[in-house]
Amino acid sequence: MNERKALEADELGIVDALVQLSFLIQHVLGRVASSYELTVVHLRLLGILRDREPAMLELARYMNLDKSSVSGLVDRAERRGLARRVTTSADGRVVRVTLTPDGRRLATVASEEIGRQVNAVVESLPEAGRTQLAGLVRQILFADAARHGVDLLARVVGKDE
Amino acid sequence: MNERKALEADELGIVDALVQLSFLIQHVLGRVASSYELTVVHLRLLGILRDREPAMLELARYMNLDKSSVSGLVDRAERRGLARRVTTSADGRVVRVTLTPDGRRLATVASEEIGRQVNAVVESLPEAGRTQLAGLVRQILFADAARHGVDLLARVVGKDE
DNA sequence: TATTGTTATACTCTATAACTATA
DNA sequence: TATAGTTATAGAGTATAACAATA
C-alpha cells in the first residue's frame, strides 16, 4: 500500500494539476499584492470594485465571505484610502462600497502587473495552447457560474482599458 | 503597454480566466477542508506529508512559507494529532515531520473528496476537453517547476492508490 | 419580525526579529 | 560563525454570536 513510486509526468492527474495550478496562480497574486503592500483579498476587492458598487451583503455573497468579514475588509480598505462606504440608497440600511481615485489607480496598475505575471506563467505554452486553455477554463467557469447563479462576468483582476 | 493579445470588450481573457479558476479551486478546497474541520493549509500539509517526511526548512521552502510559519502550522497539526515531529537525523538540529495514522487516514479520505469535487467542477467538459486541459496545465506546471528548481512531482492532494 | 450592517471575540495564518541549540 | 528550529509579537483574515438601526 505504501510502495508508491515516484510520479511520472503523465501521472499528474487533472485534479492534482488543477489544485497545483491554483496554488501557483495564488502565489503569483500574492507576490503582486505584496509588491503593492496589499494582500490577495484586497487585490480581489479592488478588482471587483472596478466594475461595481455593491452593497456589503452583495460583496459578501460575491466573495463567499461572511458579512462580518467584509465589514473588516472594507474597514481596512478605507483606512488605506482605497475604498469608501457610501449610502445612496433609499433603503437606509444599505451601505455601498466604492473605489476612491487612489484605489482605482492602484487597481489598474496592479491588474496590469497581474496580467504580465500570469502571462509569464503560461508563456511555456504555444499560442494555440493558450487559446485552447482559455477556452476550456472559460467553459468550466461559465458552467460553474450557471450552477450557482453567480454573475461571473465581472472581471476579477481586470483587463487593460 | 503589453503587445499581448488584444482583448475583446466582453471576453474573459486567459489571465482573468486563470485567476478566477484559482479562486474557484481554492473555494472547493476550503469547503472540503472545513467539512473535516481543517483549513486549506492543513489539507495541503497532509497532502505533502503523504509522500514525504521533510525537515522543517524543506517544508517551508516547498510551501513557500517562512520557517516560523511552518513551526506554528506543525504545532497545530500536532495538537490535532495529525502529524508529529521526529528527530531521526544524525544532525541534532534537524526536525522531520511525519503523519500520524490518523493524519494519514484523514489525508486519504480528504483527497478522495477533493477528487470528487474537483472532478465535478470539470464535469462540464467532455472527456477530450478534460484530457486536453490536464495536458496544458501539466505543461505549465512543469515549466514553472523547471524555472524554480522545485520538485513538483510529489502530489499535493494526492490520488488514490 | 425580518433585513442590513457592525461589533465583540476567538482562532488560524503569516512574517519579522530575537532567541536557543547544534554544527 | 553558520544553520535548524522555536518563540515573541503583531497584523490580516475569517467565522459565530450578539447587537443596533431600518424596513
GROMACS .gro file of C-alpha atoms (C1' of nucleotides) in nm:
model
  368
    1MET     CA    1   0.000   0.000   0.000
    2ASN     CA    2   0.280   0.233   0.073
    3GLU     CA    3   0.508   0.133  -0.206
    4ARG     CA    4   0.447   0.447  -0.401
    5LYS     CA    5   0.672   0.504  -0.692
    6ALA     CA    6   0.775   0.848  -0.796
    7LEU     CA    7   0.508   1.008  -1.004
    8GLU     CA    8   0.577   1.032  -1.373
    9ALA     CA    9   0.484   1.339  -1.567
   10ASP     CA   10   0.172   1.186  -1.717
   11GLU     CA   11   0.061   1.061  -1.380
   12LEU     CA   12  -0.024   1.404  -1.254
   13GLY     CA   13  -0.398   1.375  -1.289
   14ILE     CA   14  -0.630   1.657  -1.371
   15VAL     CA   15  -0.729   1.701  -1.008
   16ASP     CA   16  -0.376   1.745  -0.882
   17ALA     CA   17  -0.287   1.956  -1.183
   18LEU     CA   18  -0.571   2.199  -1.120
   19VAL     CA   19  -0.502   2.216  -0.749
   20GLN     CA   20  -0.135   2.285  -0.803
   21LEU     CA   21  -0.216   2.542  -1.069
   22SER     CA   22  -0.446   2.717  -0.826
   23PHE     CA   23  -0.166   2.738  -0.572
   24LEU     CA   24   0.069   2.868  -0.839
   25ILE     CA   25  -0.171   3.140  -0.952
   26GLN     CA   26  -0.247   3.236  -0.594
   27HIS     CA   27   0.124   3.260  -0.532
   28VAL     CA   28   0.162   3.498  -0.825
   29LEU     CA   29  -0.127   3.705  -0.694
   30GLY     CA   30   0.031   3.714  -0.351
   31ARG     CA   31   0.359   3.830  -0.493
   32VAL     CA   32   0.198   4.109  -0.691
   33ALA     CA   33  -0.019   4.206  -0.396
   34SER     CA   34   0.270   4.235  -0.158
   35SER     CA   35   0.467   4.439  -0.410
   36TYR     CA   36   0.194   4.698  -0.359
   37GLU     CA   37   0.175   4.630   0.014
   38LEU     CA   38  -0.160   4.464  -0.033
   39THR     CA   39  -0.300   4.119   0.027
   40VAL     CA   40  -0.463   3.893  -0.229
   41VAL     CA   41  -0.801   3.958  -0.075
   42HIS     CA   42  -0.762   4.333  -0.110
   43LEU     CA   43  -0.641   4.292  -0.465
   44ARG     CA   44  -0.951   4.091  -0.534
   45LEU     CA   45  -1.168   4.352  -0.371
   46LEU     CA   46  -1.015   4.624  -0.587
   47GLY     CA   47  -1.076   4.415  -0.898
   48ILE     CA   48  -1.437   4.360  -0.809
   49LEU     CA   49  -1.499   4.724  -0.730
   50ARG     CA   50  -1.364   4.834  -1.066
   51ASP     CA   51  -1.696   4.734  -1.221
   52ARG     CA   52  -1.934   4.755  -0.931
   53GLU     CA   53  -2.056   4.947  -0.634
   54PRO     CA   54  -2.200   4.661  -0.434
   55ALA     CA   55  -2.381   4.661  -0.104
   56MET     CA   56  -2.199   4.488   0.179
   57LEU     CA   57  -2.413   4.176   0.155
   58GLU     CA   58  -2.373   4.157  -0.222
   59LEU     CA   59  -1.999   4.180  -0.176
   60ALA     CA   60  -2.010   3.907   0.087
   61ARG     CA   61  -2.206   3.679  -0.143
   62TYR     CA   62  -1.980   3.754  -0.436
   63MET     CA   63  -1.662   3.685  -0.240
   64ASN     CA   64  -1.802   3.391  -0.047
   65LEU     CA   65  -1.738   3.564   0.284
   66ASP     CA   66  -1.943   3.634   0.590
   67LYS     CA   67  -2.079   3.985   0.613
   68SER     CA   68  -1.871   4.046   0.924
   69SER     CA   69  -1.557   3.952   0.732
   70VAL     CA   70  -1.649   4.203   0.465
   71SER     CA   71  -1.701   4.467   0.731
   72GLY     CA   72  -1.344   4.423   0.847
   73LEU     CA   73  -1.212   4.403   0.493
   74VAL     CA   74  -1.378   4.728   0.394
   75ASP     CA   75  -1.261   4.886   0.719
   76ARG     CA   76  -0.903   4.813   0.625
   77ALA     CA   77  -0.953   4.926   0.265
   78GLU     CA   78  -1.099   5.253   0.389
   79ARG     CA   79  -0.816   5.301   0.634
   80ARG     CA   80  -0.574   5.273   0.343
   81GLY     CA   81  -0.774   5.517   0.137
   82LEU     CA   82  -0.856   5.261  -0.133
   83ALA     CA   83  -1.232   5.241  -0.093
   84ARG     CA   84  -1.510   5.412   0.091
   85ARG     CA   85  -1.861   5.341   0.211
   86VAL     CA   86  -2.146   5.538   0.058
   87THR     CA   87  -2.514   5.545   0.146
   88THR     CA   88  -2.702   5.650  -0.160
   89SER     CA   89  -2.985   5.406  -0.138
   90ALA     CA   90  -3.341   5.479  -0.048
   91ASP     CA   91  -3.306   5.191   0.195
   92GLY     CA   92  -3.133   5.343   0.494
   93ARG     CA   93  -2.983   5.012   0.595
   94VAL     CA   94  -2.781   4.960   0.278
   95VAL     CA   95  -2.416   5.060   0.259
   96ARG     CA   96  -2.243   5.053  -0.077
   97VAL     CA   97  -1.871   5.028  -0.136
   98THR     CA   98  -1.687   5.223  -0.400
   99LEU     CA   99  -1.328   5.280  -0.505
  100THR     CA  100  -1.150   5.603  -0.429
  101PRO     CA  101  -0.943   5.755  -0.711
  102ASP     CA  102  -0.635   5.614  -0.540
  103GLY     CA  103  -0.798   5.274  -0.521
  104ARG     CA  104  -0.889   5.286  -0.888
  105ARG     CA  105  -0.538   5.382  -0.987
  106LEU     CA  106  -0.393   5.101  -0.780
  107ALA     CA  107  -0.645   4.854  -0.920
  108THR     CA  108  -0.535   4.948  -1.270
  109VAL     CA  109  -0.161   4.918  -1.223
  110ALA     CA  110  -0.193   4.603  -1.015
  111SER     CA  111  -0.412   4.435  -1.273
  112GLU     CA  112  -0.157   4.521  -1.541
  113GLU     CA  113   0.114   4.363  -1.332
  114ILE     CA  114  -0.100   4.056  -1.275
  115GLY     CA  115  -0.156   4.037  -1.648
  116ARG     CA  116   0.217   4.041  -1.711
  117GLN     CA  117   0.298   3.783  -1.446
  118VAL     CA  118   0.016   3.542  -1.525
  119ASN     CA  119   0.104   3.566  -1.891
  120ALA     CA  120   0.460   3.480  -1.797
  121VAL     CA  121   0.329   3.167  -1.630
  122VAL     CA  122   0.153   3.048  -1.945
  123GLU     CA  123   0.435   3.154  -2.173
  124SER     CA  124   0.560   2.799  -2.191
  125LEU     CA  125   0.253   2.716  -2.398
  126PRO     CA  126   0.242   2.792  -2.769
  127GLU     CA  127  -0.014   3.047  -2.876
  128ALA     CA  128  -0.255   2.774  -2.983
  129GLY     CA  129  -0.224   2.608  -2.643
  130ARG     CA  130  -0.302   2.931  -2.463
  131THR     CA  131  -0.610   2.982  -2.676
  132GLN     CA  132  -0.724   2.627  -2.609
  133LEU     CA  133  -0.661   2.665  -2.240
  134ALA     CA  134  -0.854   2.990  -2.216
  135GLY     CA  135  -1.149   2.830  -2.391
  136LEU     CA  136  -1.153   2.527  -2.167
  137VAL     CA  137  -1.125   2.730  -1.850
  138ARG     CA  138  -1.396   2.968  -1.963
  139GLN     CA  139  -1.624   2.672  -2.021
  140ILE     CA  140  -1.562   2.548  -1.668
  141LEU     CA  141  -1.621   2.890  -1.518
  142PHE     CA  142  -1.941   2.955  -1.706
  143ALA     CA  143  -2.079   2.615  -1.618
  144ASP     CA  144  -1.996   2.677  -1.253
  145ALA     CA  145  -2.147   3.024  -1.260
  146ALA     CA  146  -2.464   2.884  -1.412
  147ARG     CA  147  -2.479   2.620  -1.141
  148HIS     CA  148  -2.456   2.879  -0.868
  149GLY     CA  149  -2.642   3.163  -1.031
  150VAL     CA  150  -2.348   3.393  -0.980
  151ASP     CA  151  -2.271   3.677  -1.214
  152LEU     CA  152  -1.934   3.564  -1.328
  153LEU     CA  153  -1.872   3.813  -1.598
  154ALA     CA  154  -1.740   4.093  -1.388
  155ARG     CA  155  -1.370   4.071  -1.422
  156VAL     CA  156  -1.187   3.992  -1.106
  157VAL     CA  157  -0.844   4.125  -1.169
  158GLY     CA  158  -0.941   4.333  -1.463
  159LYS     CA  159  -0.801   4.385  -1.804
  160ASP     CA  160  -0.640   4.687  -1.951
  161GLU     CA  161  -0.872   4.956  -2.069
  162MET     CA  162   0.165   4.857  -2.279
  163ASN     CA  163   0.176   4.490  -2.348
  164GLU     CA  164   0.159   4.379  -2.703
  165ARG     CA  165  -0.005   4.060  -2.594
  166LYS     CA  166  -0.339   3.973  -2.740
  167ALA     CA  167  -0.591   4.247  -2.779
  168LEU     CA  168  -0.877   4.158  -2.551
  169GLU     CA  169  -1.226   4.185  -2.682
  170ALA     CA  170  -1.452   4.405  -2.481
  171ASP     CA  171  -1.666   4.133  -2.331
  172GLU     CA  172  -1.428   3.844  -2.335
  173LEU     CA  173  -1.283   3.678  -2.034
  174GLY     CA  174  -0.915   3.669  -2.119
  175ILE     CA  175  -0.679   3.394  -2.019
  176VAL     CA  176  -0.547   3.595  -1.727
  177ASP     CA  177  -0.885   3.655  -1.572
  178ALA     CA  178  -0.992   3.303  -1.652
  179LEU     CA  179  -0.696   3.151  -1.472
  180VAL     CA  180  -0.731   3.384  -1.177
  181GLN     CA  181  -1.100   3.308  -1.138
  182LEU     CA  182  -1.033   2.938  -1.177
  183SER     CA  183  -0.777   2.957  -0.899
  184PHE     CA  184  -1.033   3.117  -0.670
  185LEU     CA  185  -1.286   2.852  -0.765
  186ILE     CA  186  -1.048   2.565  -0.691
  187GLN     CA  187  -0.938   2.725  -0.367
  188HIS     CA  188  -1.301   2.760  -0.270
  189VAL     CA  189  -1.358   2.391  -0.332
  190LEU     CA  190  -1.053   2.311  -0.122
  191GLY     CA  191  -1.179   2.534   0.154
  192ARG     CA  192  -1.518   2.367   0.152
  193VAL     CA  193  -1.367   2.020   0.172
  194ALA     CA  194  -1.122   2.131   0.439
  195SER     CA  195  -1.388   2.277   0.662
  196SER     CA  196  -1.603   1.968   0.621
  197TYR     CA  197  -1.321   1.794   0.808
  198GLU     CA  198  -1.268   2.087   1.041
  199LEU     CA  199  -0.945   2.168   0.868
  200THR     CA  200  -0.807   2.462   0.677
  201VAL     CA  201  -0.673   2.459   0.323
  202VAL     CA  202  -0.321   2.493   0.453
  203HIS     CA  203  -0.356   2.189   0.675
  204LEU     CA  204  -0.508   1.995   0.390
  205ARG     CA  205  -0.211   2.090   0.180
  206LEU     CA  206   0.025   1.987   0.457
  207LEU     CA  207  -0.141   1.647   0.485
  208GLY     CA  208  -0.114   1.601   0.110
  209ILE     CA  209   0.254   1.685   0.110
  210LEU     CA  210   0.328   1.456   0.404
  211ARG     CA  211   0.166   1.160   0.235
  212ASP     CA  212   0.478   1.120   0.025
  213ARG     CA  213   0.745   1.283   0.237
  214GLU     CA  214   0.896   1.325   0.576
  215PRO     CA  215   1.054   1.665   0.527
  216ALA     CA  216   1.265   1.871   0.761
  217MET     CA  217   1.105   2.194   0.875
  218LEU     CA  218   1.310   2.406   0.637
  219GLU     CA  219   1.236   2.177   0.344
  220LEU     CA  220   0.869   2.207   0.422
  221ALA     CA  221   0.898   2.584   0.441
  222ARG     CA  222   1.069   2.600   0.105
  223TYR     CA  223   0.818   2.364  -0.051
  224MET     CA  224   0.519   2.556   0.077
  225ASN     CA  225   0.669   2.899   0.018
  226LEU     CA  226   0.638   2.987   0.385
  227ASP     CA  227   0.871   3.123   0.646
  228LYS     CA  228   1.015   2.864   0.883
  229SER     CA  229   0.835   3.030   1.172
  230SER     CA  230   0.504   2.989   0.991
  231VAL     CA  231   0.578   2.621   0.946
  232SER     CA  232   0.658   2.591   1.317
  233GLY     CA  233   0.312   2.717   1.403
  234LEU     CA  234   0.148   2.508   1.136
  235VAL     CA  235   0.311   2.190   1.259
  236ASP     CA  236   0.228   2.287   1.618
  237ARG     CA  237  -0.139   2.298   1.528
  238ALA     CA  238  -0.120   1.976   1.328
  239GLU     CA  239   0.043   1.803   1.624
  240ARG     CA  240  -0.215   1.940   1.863
  241ARG     CA  241  -0.483   1.782   1.645
  242GLY     CA  242  -0.299   1.454   1.634
  243LEU     CA  243  -0.247   1.469   1.257
  244ALA     CA  244   0.130   1.492   1.242
  245ARG     CA  245   0.428   1.470   1.469
  246ARG     CA  246   0.787   1.584   1.485
  247VAL     CA  247   1.059   1.322   1.475
  248THR     CA  248   1.432   1.357   1.516
  249THR     CA  249   1.595   1.069   1.338
  250SER     CA  250   1.874   1.256   1.174
  251ALA     CA  251   2.238   1.242   1.263
  252ASP     CA  252   2.222   1.620   1.265
  253GLY     CA  253   2.076   1.704   1.602
  254ARG     CA  254   1.929   2.027   1.474
  255VAL     CA  255   1.702   1.872   1.215
  256VAL     CA  256   1.339   1.800   1.293
  257ARG     CA  257   1.137   1.598   1.048
  258VAL     CA  258   0.760   1.596   1.019
  259THR     CA  259   0.556   1.284   0.963
  260LEU     CA  260   0.190   1.189   0.951
  261THR     CA  261   0.026   1.004   1.234
  262PRO     CA  262  -0.203   0.714   1.138
  263ASP     CA  263  -0.496   0.947   1.200
  264GLY     CA  264  -0.337   1.208   0.979
  265ARG     CA  265  -0.281   0.956   0.704
  266ARG     CA  266  -0.636   0.835   0.721
  267LEU     CA  267  -0.767   1.188   0.704
  268ALA     CA  268  -0.533   1.273   0.417
  269THR     CA  269  -0.672   0.979   0.225
  270VAL     CA  270  -1.040   1.048   0.271
  271ALA     CA  271  -0.996   1.420   0.219
  272SER     CA  272  -0.804   1.370  -0.103
  273GLU     CA  273  -1.078   1.140  -0.226
  274GLU     CA  274  -1.333   1.407  -0.151
  275ILE     CA  275  -1.123   1.669  -0.327
  276GLY     CA  276  -1.100   1.436  -0.624
  277ARG     CA  277  -1.477   1.407  -0.637
  278GLN     CA  278  -1.540   1.776  -0.602
  279VAL     CA  279  -1.273   1.895  -0.843
  280ASN     CA  280  -1.391   1.639  -1.092
  281ALA     CA  281  -1.739   1.778  -1.050
  282VAL     CA  282  -1.604   2.119  -1.141
  283VAL     CA  283  -1.460   1.995  -1.471
  284GLU     CA  284  -1.756   1.775  -1.547
  285SER     CA  285  -1.893   2.034  -1.786
  286LEU     CA  286  -1.607   1.949  -2.022
  287PRO     CA  287  -1.624   1.647  -2.249
  288GLU     CA  288  -1.369   1.378  -2.184
  289ALA     CA  289  -1.147   1.505  -2.463
  290GLY     CA  290  -1.154   1.854  -2.316
  291ARG     CA  291  -1.052   1.728  -1.976
  292THR     CA  292  -0.761   1.540  -2.126
  293GLN     CA  293  -0.653   1.847  -2.319
  294LEU     CA  294  -0.684   2.063  -2.011
  295ALA     CA  295  -0.480   1.827  -1.797
  296GLY     CA  296  -0.206   1.824  -2.060
  297LEU     CA  297  -0.193   2.201  -2.090
  298VAL     CA  298  -0.188   2.256  -1.717
  299ARG     CA  299   0.081   1.994  -1.668
  300GLN     CA  300   0.292   2.172  -1.926
  301ILE     CA  301   0.256   2.497  -1.737
  302LEU     CA  302   0.339   2.336  -1.405
  303PHE     CA  303   0.645   2.155  -1.530
  304ALA     CA  304   0.779   2.466  -1.699
  305ASP     CA  305   0.729   2.658  -1.378
  306ALA     CA  306   0.889   2.386  -1.168
  307ALA     CA  307   1.187   2.381  -1.400
  308ARG     CA  308   1.217   2.758  -1.371
  309HIS     CA  309   1.228   2.738  -0.995
  310GLY     CA  310   1.408   2.412  -0.948
  311VAL     CA  311   1.127   2.279  -0.734
  312ASP     CA  312   1.039   1.913  -0.718
  313LEU     CA  313   0.690   1.936  -0.849
  314LEU     CA  314   0.618   1.572  -0.884
  315ALA     CA  315   0.508   1.500  -0.534
  316ARG     CA  316   0.137   1.514  -0.547
  317VAL     CA  317  -0.021   1.780  -0.339
  318VAL     CA  318  -0.366   1.648  -0.275
  319GLY     CA  319  -0.288   1.300  -0.381
  320LYS     CA  320  -0.476   1.043  -0.574
  321ASP     CA  321  -0.600   0.707  -0.467
  322GLU     CA  322  -0.358   0.421  -0.473
  323DT     C1'  323  -4.045   4.050   1.271
  324DA     C1'  324  -3.704   4.046   0.904
  325DT     C1'  325  -3.305   4.254   0.689
  326DT     C1'  326  -2.864   4.514   0.671
  327DG     C1'  327  -2.474   4.602   0.873
  328DT     C1'  328  -2.137   4.649   1.281
  329DT     C1'  329  -1.907   4.493   1.696
  330DA     C1'  330  -1.701   4.161   2.027
  331DT     C1'  331  -1.446   3.770   2.046
  332DA     C1'  332  -1.158   3.393   1.921
  333DC     C1'  333  -0.897   3.143   1.621
  334DT     C1'  334  -0.577   3.047   1.210
  335DC     C1'  335  -0.223   3.207   0.923
  336DT     C1'  336   0.167   3.476   0.820
  337DA     C1'  337   0.609   3.742   0.863
  338DT     C1'  338   0.999   3.975   1.120
  339DA     C1'  339   1.313   3.968   1.473
  340DA     C1'  340   1.523   3.774   1.856
  341DC     C1'  341   1.640   3.365   2.062
  342DT     C1'  342   1.836   2.856   2.159
  343DA     C1'  343   2.082   2.462   2.032
  344DT     C1'  344   2.374   2.215   1.736
  345DA     C1'  345   2.736   2.202   1.380
  346DT     C1'  346   3.026   3.164   1.281
  347DA     C1'  347   2.660   2.933   1.035
  348DT     C1'  348   2.246   2.652   1.028
  349DA     C1'  349   1.793   2.448   1.204
  350DG     C1'  350   1.435   2.546   1.453
  351DT     C1'  351   1.137   2.796   1.815
  352DT     C1'  352   0.934   3.189   2.040
  353DA     C1'  353   0.755   3.661   2.087
  354DT     C1'  354   0.497   3.974   1.871
  355DA     C1'  355   0.198   4.197   1.552
  356DG     C1'  356  -0.127   4.218   1.197
  357DA     C1'  357  -0.459   4.030   0.840
  358DG     C1'  358  -0.834   3.736   0.755
  359DT     C1'  359  -1.210   3.462   0.893
  360DA     C1'  360  -1.646   3.300   1.137
  361DT     C1'  361  -2.002   3.298   1.515
  362DA     C1'  362  -2.286   3.536   1.805
  363DA     C1'  363  -2.479   3.937   1.988
  364DC     C1'  364  -2.613   4.384   1.879
  365DA     C1'  365  -2.828   4.834   1.653
  366DA     C1'  366  -3.087   5.052   1.307
  367DT     C1'  367  -3.408   5.042   0.945
  368DA     C1'  368  -3.783   4.823   0.689
   0.00000   0.00000   0.00000
